[in-house]
mmCIF file of C-alpha atoms in Angstrom:
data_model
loop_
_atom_site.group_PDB
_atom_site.id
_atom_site.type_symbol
_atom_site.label_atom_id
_atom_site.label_comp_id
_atom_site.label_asym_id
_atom_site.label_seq_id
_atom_site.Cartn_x
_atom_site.Cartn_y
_atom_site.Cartn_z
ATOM 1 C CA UNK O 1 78.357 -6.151 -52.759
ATOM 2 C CA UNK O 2 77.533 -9.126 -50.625
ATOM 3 C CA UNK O 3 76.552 -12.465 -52.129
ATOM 4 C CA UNK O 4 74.382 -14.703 -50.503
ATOM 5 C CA UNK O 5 74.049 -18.373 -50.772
ATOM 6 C CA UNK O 6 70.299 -19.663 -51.189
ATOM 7 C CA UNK O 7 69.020 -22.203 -48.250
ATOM 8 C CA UNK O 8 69.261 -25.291 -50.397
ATOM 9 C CA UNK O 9 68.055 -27.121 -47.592
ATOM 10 C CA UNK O 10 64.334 -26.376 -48.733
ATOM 11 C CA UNK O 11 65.080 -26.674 -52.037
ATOM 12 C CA UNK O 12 64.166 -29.857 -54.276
ATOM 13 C CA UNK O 13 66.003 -30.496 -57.661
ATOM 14 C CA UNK O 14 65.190 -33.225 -60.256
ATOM 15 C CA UNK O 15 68.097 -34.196 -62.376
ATOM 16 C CA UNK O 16 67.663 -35.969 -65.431
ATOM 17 C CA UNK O 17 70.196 -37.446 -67.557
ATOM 18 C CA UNK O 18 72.903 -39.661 -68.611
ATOM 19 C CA UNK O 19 74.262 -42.271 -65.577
ATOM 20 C CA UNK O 20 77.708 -43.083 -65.622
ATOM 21 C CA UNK O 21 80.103 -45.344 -63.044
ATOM 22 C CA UNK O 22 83.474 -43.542 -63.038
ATOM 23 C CA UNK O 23 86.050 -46.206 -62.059
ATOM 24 C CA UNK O 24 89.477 -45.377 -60.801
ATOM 25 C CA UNK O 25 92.735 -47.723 -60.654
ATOM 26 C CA UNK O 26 95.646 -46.075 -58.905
ATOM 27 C CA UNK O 27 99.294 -47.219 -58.719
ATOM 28 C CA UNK O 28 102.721 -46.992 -59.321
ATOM 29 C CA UNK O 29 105.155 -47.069 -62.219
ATOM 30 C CA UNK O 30 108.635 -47.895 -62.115
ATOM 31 C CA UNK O 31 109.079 -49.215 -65.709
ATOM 32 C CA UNK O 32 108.367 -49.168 -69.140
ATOM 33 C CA UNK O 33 106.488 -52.834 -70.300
ATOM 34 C CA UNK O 34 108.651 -54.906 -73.034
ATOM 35 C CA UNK O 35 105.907 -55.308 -75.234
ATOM 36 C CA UNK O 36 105.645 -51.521 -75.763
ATOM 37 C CA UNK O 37 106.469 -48.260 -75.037
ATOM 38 C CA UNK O 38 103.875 -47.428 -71.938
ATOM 39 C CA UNK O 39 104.395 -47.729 -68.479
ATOM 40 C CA UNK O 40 103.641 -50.302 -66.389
ATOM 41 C CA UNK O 41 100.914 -49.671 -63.317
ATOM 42 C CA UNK O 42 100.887 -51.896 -60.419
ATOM 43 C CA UNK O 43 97.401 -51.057 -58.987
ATOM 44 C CA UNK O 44 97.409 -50.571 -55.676
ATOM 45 C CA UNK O 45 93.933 -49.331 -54.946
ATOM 46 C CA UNK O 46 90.771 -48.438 -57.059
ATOM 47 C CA UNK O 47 87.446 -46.688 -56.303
ATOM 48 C CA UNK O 48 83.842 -46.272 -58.385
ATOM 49 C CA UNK O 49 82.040 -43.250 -57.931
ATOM 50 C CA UNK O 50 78.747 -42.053 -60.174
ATOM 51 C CA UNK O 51 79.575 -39.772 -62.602
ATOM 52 C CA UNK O 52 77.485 -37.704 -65.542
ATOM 53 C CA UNK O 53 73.966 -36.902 -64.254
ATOM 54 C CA UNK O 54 74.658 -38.879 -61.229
ATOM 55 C CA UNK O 55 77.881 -36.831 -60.219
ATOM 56 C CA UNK O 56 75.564 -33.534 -60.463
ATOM 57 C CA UNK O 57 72.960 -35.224 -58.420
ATOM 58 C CA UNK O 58 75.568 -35.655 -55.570
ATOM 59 C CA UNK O 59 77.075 -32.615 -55.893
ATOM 60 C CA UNK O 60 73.477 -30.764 -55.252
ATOM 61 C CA UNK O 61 73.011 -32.698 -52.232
ATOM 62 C CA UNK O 62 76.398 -32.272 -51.112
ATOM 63 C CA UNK O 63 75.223 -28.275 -50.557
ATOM 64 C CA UNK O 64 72.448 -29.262 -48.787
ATOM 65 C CA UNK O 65 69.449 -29.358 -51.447
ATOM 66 C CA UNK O 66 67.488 -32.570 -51.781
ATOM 67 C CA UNK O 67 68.182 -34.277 -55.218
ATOM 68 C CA UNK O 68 66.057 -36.794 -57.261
ATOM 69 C CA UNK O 69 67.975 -38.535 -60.057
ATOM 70 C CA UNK O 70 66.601 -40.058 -63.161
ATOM 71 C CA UNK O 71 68.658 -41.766 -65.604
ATOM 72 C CA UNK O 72 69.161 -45.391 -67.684
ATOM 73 C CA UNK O 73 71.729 -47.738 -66.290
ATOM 74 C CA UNK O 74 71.944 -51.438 -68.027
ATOM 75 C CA UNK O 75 70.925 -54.550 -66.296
ATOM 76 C CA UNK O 76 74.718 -55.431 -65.056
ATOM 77 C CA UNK O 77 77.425 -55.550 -62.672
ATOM 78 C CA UNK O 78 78.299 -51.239 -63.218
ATOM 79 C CA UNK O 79 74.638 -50.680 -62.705
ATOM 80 C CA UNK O 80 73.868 -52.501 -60.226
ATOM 81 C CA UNK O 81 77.103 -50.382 -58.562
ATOM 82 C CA UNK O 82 76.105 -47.139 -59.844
ATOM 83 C CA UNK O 83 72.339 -47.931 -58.211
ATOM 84 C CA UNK O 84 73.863 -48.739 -54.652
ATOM 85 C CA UNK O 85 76.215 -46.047 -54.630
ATOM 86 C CA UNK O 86 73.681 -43.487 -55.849
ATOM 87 C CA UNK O 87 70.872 -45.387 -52.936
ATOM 88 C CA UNK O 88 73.825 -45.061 -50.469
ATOM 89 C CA UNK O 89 73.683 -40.741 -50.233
ATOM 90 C CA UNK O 90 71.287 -38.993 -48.161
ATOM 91 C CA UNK O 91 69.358 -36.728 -49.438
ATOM 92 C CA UNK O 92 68.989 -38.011 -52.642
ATOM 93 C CA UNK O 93 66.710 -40.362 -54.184
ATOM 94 C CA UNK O 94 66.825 -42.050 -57.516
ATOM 95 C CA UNK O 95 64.451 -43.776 -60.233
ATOM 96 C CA UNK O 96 66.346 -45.801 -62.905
ATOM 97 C CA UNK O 97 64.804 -47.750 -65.562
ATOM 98 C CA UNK O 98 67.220 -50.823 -66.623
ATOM 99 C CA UNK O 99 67.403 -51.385 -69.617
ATOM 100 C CA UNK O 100 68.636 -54.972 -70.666
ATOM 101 C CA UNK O 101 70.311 -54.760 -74.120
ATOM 102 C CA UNK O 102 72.090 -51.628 -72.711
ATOM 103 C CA UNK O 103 75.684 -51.828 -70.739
ATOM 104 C CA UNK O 104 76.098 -49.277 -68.154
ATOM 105 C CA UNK O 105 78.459 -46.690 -69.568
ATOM 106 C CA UNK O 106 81.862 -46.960 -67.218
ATOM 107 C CA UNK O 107 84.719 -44.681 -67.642
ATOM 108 C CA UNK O 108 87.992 -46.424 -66.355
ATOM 109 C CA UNK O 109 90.488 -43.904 -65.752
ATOM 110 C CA UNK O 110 94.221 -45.408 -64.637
ATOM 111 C CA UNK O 111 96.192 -42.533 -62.568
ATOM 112 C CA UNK O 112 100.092 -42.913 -61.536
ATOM 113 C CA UNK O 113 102.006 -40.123 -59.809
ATOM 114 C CA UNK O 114 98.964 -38.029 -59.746
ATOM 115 C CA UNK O 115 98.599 -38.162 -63.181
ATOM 116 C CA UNK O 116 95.752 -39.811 -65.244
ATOM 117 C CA UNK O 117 97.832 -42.101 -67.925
ATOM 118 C CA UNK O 118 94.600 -43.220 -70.294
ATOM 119 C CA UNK O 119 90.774 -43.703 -69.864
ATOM 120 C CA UNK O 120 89.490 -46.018 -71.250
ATOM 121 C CA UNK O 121 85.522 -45.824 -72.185
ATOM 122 C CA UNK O 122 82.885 -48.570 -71.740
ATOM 123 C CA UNK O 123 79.624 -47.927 -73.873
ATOM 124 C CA UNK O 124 78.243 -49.286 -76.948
ATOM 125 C CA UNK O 125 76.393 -46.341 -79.598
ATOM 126 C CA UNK O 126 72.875 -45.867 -78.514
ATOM 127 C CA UNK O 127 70.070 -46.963 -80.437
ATOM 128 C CA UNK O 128 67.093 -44.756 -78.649
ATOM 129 C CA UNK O 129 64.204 -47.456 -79.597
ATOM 130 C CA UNK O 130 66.195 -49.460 -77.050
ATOM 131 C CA UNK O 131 66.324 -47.444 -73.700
ATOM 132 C CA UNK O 132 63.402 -46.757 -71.942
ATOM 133 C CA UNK O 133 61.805 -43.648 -71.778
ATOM 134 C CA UNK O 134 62.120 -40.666 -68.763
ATOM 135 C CA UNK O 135 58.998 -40.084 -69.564
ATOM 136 C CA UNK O 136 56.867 -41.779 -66.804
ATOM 137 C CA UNK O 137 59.923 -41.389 -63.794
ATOM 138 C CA UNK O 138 59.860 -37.708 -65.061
ATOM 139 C CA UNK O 139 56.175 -37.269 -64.540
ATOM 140 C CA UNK O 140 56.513 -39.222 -61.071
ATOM 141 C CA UNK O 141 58.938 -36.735 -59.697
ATOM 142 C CA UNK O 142 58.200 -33.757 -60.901
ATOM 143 C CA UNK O 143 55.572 -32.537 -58.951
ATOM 144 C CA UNK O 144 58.129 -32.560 -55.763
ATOM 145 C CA UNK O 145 60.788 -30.332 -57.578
ATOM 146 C CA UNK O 146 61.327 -26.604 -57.573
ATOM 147 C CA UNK O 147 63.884 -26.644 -60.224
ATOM 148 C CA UNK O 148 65.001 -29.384 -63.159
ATOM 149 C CA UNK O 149 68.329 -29.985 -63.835
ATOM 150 C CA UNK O 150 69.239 -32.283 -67.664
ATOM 151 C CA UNK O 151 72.418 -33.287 -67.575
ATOM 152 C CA UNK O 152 73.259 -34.263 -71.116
ATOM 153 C CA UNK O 153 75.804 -36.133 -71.666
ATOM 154 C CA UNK O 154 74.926 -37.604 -75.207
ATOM 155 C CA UNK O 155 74.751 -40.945 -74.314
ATOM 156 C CA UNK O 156 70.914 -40.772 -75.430
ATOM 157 C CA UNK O 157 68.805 -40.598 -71.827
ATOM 158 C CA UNK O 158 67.533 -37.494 -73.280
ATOM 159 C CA UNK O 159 66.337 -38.321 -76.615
ATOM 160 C CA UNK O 160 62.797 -36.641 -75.187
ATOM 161 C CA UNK O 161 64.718 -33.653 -73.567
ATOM 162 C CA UNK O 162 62.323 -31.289 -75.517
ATOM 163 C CA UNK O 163 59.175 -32.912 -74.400
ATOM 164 C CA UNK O 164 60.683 -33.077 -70.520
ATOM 165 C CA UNK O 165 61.647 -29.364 -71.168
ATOM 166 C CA UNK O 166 57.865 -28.247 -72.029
ATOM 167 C CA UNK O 167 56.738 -30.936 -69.134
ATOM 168 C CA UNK O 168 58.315 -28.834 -66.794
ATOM 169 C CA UNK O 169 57.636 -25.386 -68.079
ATOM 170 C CA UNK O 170 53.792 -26.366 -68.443
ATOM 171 C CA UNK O 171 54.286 -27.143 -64.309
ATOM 172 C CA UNK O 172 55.815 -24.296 -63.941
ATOM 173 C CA UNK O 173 59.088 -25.309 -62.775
ATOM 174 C CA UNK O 174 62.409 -23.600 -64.284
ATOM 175 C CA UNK O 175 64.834 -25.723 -66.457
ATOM 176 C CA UNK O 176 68.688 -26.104 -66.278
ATOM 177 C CA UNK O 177 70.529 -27.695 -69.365
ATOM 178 C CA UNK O 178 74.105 -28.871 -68.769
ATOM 179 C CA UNK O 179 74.740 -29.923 -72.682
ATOM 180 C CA UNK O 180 77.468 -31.183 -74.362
ATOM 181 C CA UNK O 181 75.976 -31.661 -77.285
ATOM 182 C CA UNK O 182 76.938 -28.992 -80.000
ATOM 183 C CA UNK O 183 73.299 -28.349 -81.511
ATOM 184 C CA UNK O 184 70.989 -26.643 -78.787
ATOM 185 C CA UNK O 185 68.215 -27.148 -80.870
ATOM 186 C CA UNK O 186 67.858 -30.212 -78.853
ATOM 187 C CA UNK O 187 66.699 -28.197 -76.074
#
């Protein structure tokens, strides 16, 4: 049997979701700190890369597909990063509501020999009256995709996900769920 990749180049995929900066510090250890019993990193380099909904976005136009992005990022510094970087890829567009009472969620992971030594998680819970709806970005891109892509993440971007869901079906587009929430009945 012979698989076949699809031409992604004429394909057009709106992912909607939960935004994420992933921030990596590198370095090596050579001893254990006095104070306690972990090891001390001397960082020697660091990188930020979008993760969540924003990693799949890249990843889909990294085959070749166009990819629109919707998701919330705060009005700060990680956003502001996670915008740019996002901005920065060809073939992919995004449309992020800011929302101001709302820090960007950041995941600092610190790595040594290869190894990822703790991660260390930037978000406060999520009160949904606070972030801004998909809603009207979802309607705005819609009509341009062939396929929709949530990329849940439960960091509450898709506290509508069953109204995008029947948004989509009702334009006839089909609709991916990448959940990792526990109860589907979300969807």
């Amino acid at each position: 049997m012979k698989f076949q990749l699809p031409d992604f180049a004429s394909v057009r995929i709106l992912v909607a979701g939960d935004l994420m900066l992933d921030r990596y510090w590198s370095g090596e250890t050579s001893r254990i700190s006095p104070e306690a019993p972990v090891p001390v990193v001397r960082v020697t380099s660091s990188d930020e890369r979008p993760g969540g909904a924003g990693n799949v976005a890249l990843n889909i136009a990294a085959l070749g597909a166009e990819s629109a992005v919707l998701g919330v990022v705060g009005e700060d510094r990680d956003g502001l990063v996670l915008q740019q970087q996002l901005e920065a890829h060809s073939g992919l567009s995004c449309d992020l509501a800011r929302a101001p009472n709302y820090p960007t969620v950041t995941k600092l992971r610190v790595l040594s020999r290869h190894q990822q030594l703790i991660r260390l998680d930037f978000e406060e819970p999520v009160c949904h009256a606070d972030l801004p709806s998909l809603g009207s970005a979802f309607e705005r891109n819609l009509g341009q995709a062939d396929v929709v892509i949530l990329s849940d993440y439960g960091k509450g971007a898709l506290s509508d996900s069953r109204q995008l869901i029947a948004r989509a079906r009702a334009a006839g587009k089909p609709v991916l769920v990448d959940p990792k929430q526990r109860d589907f009945s979300h969807y």
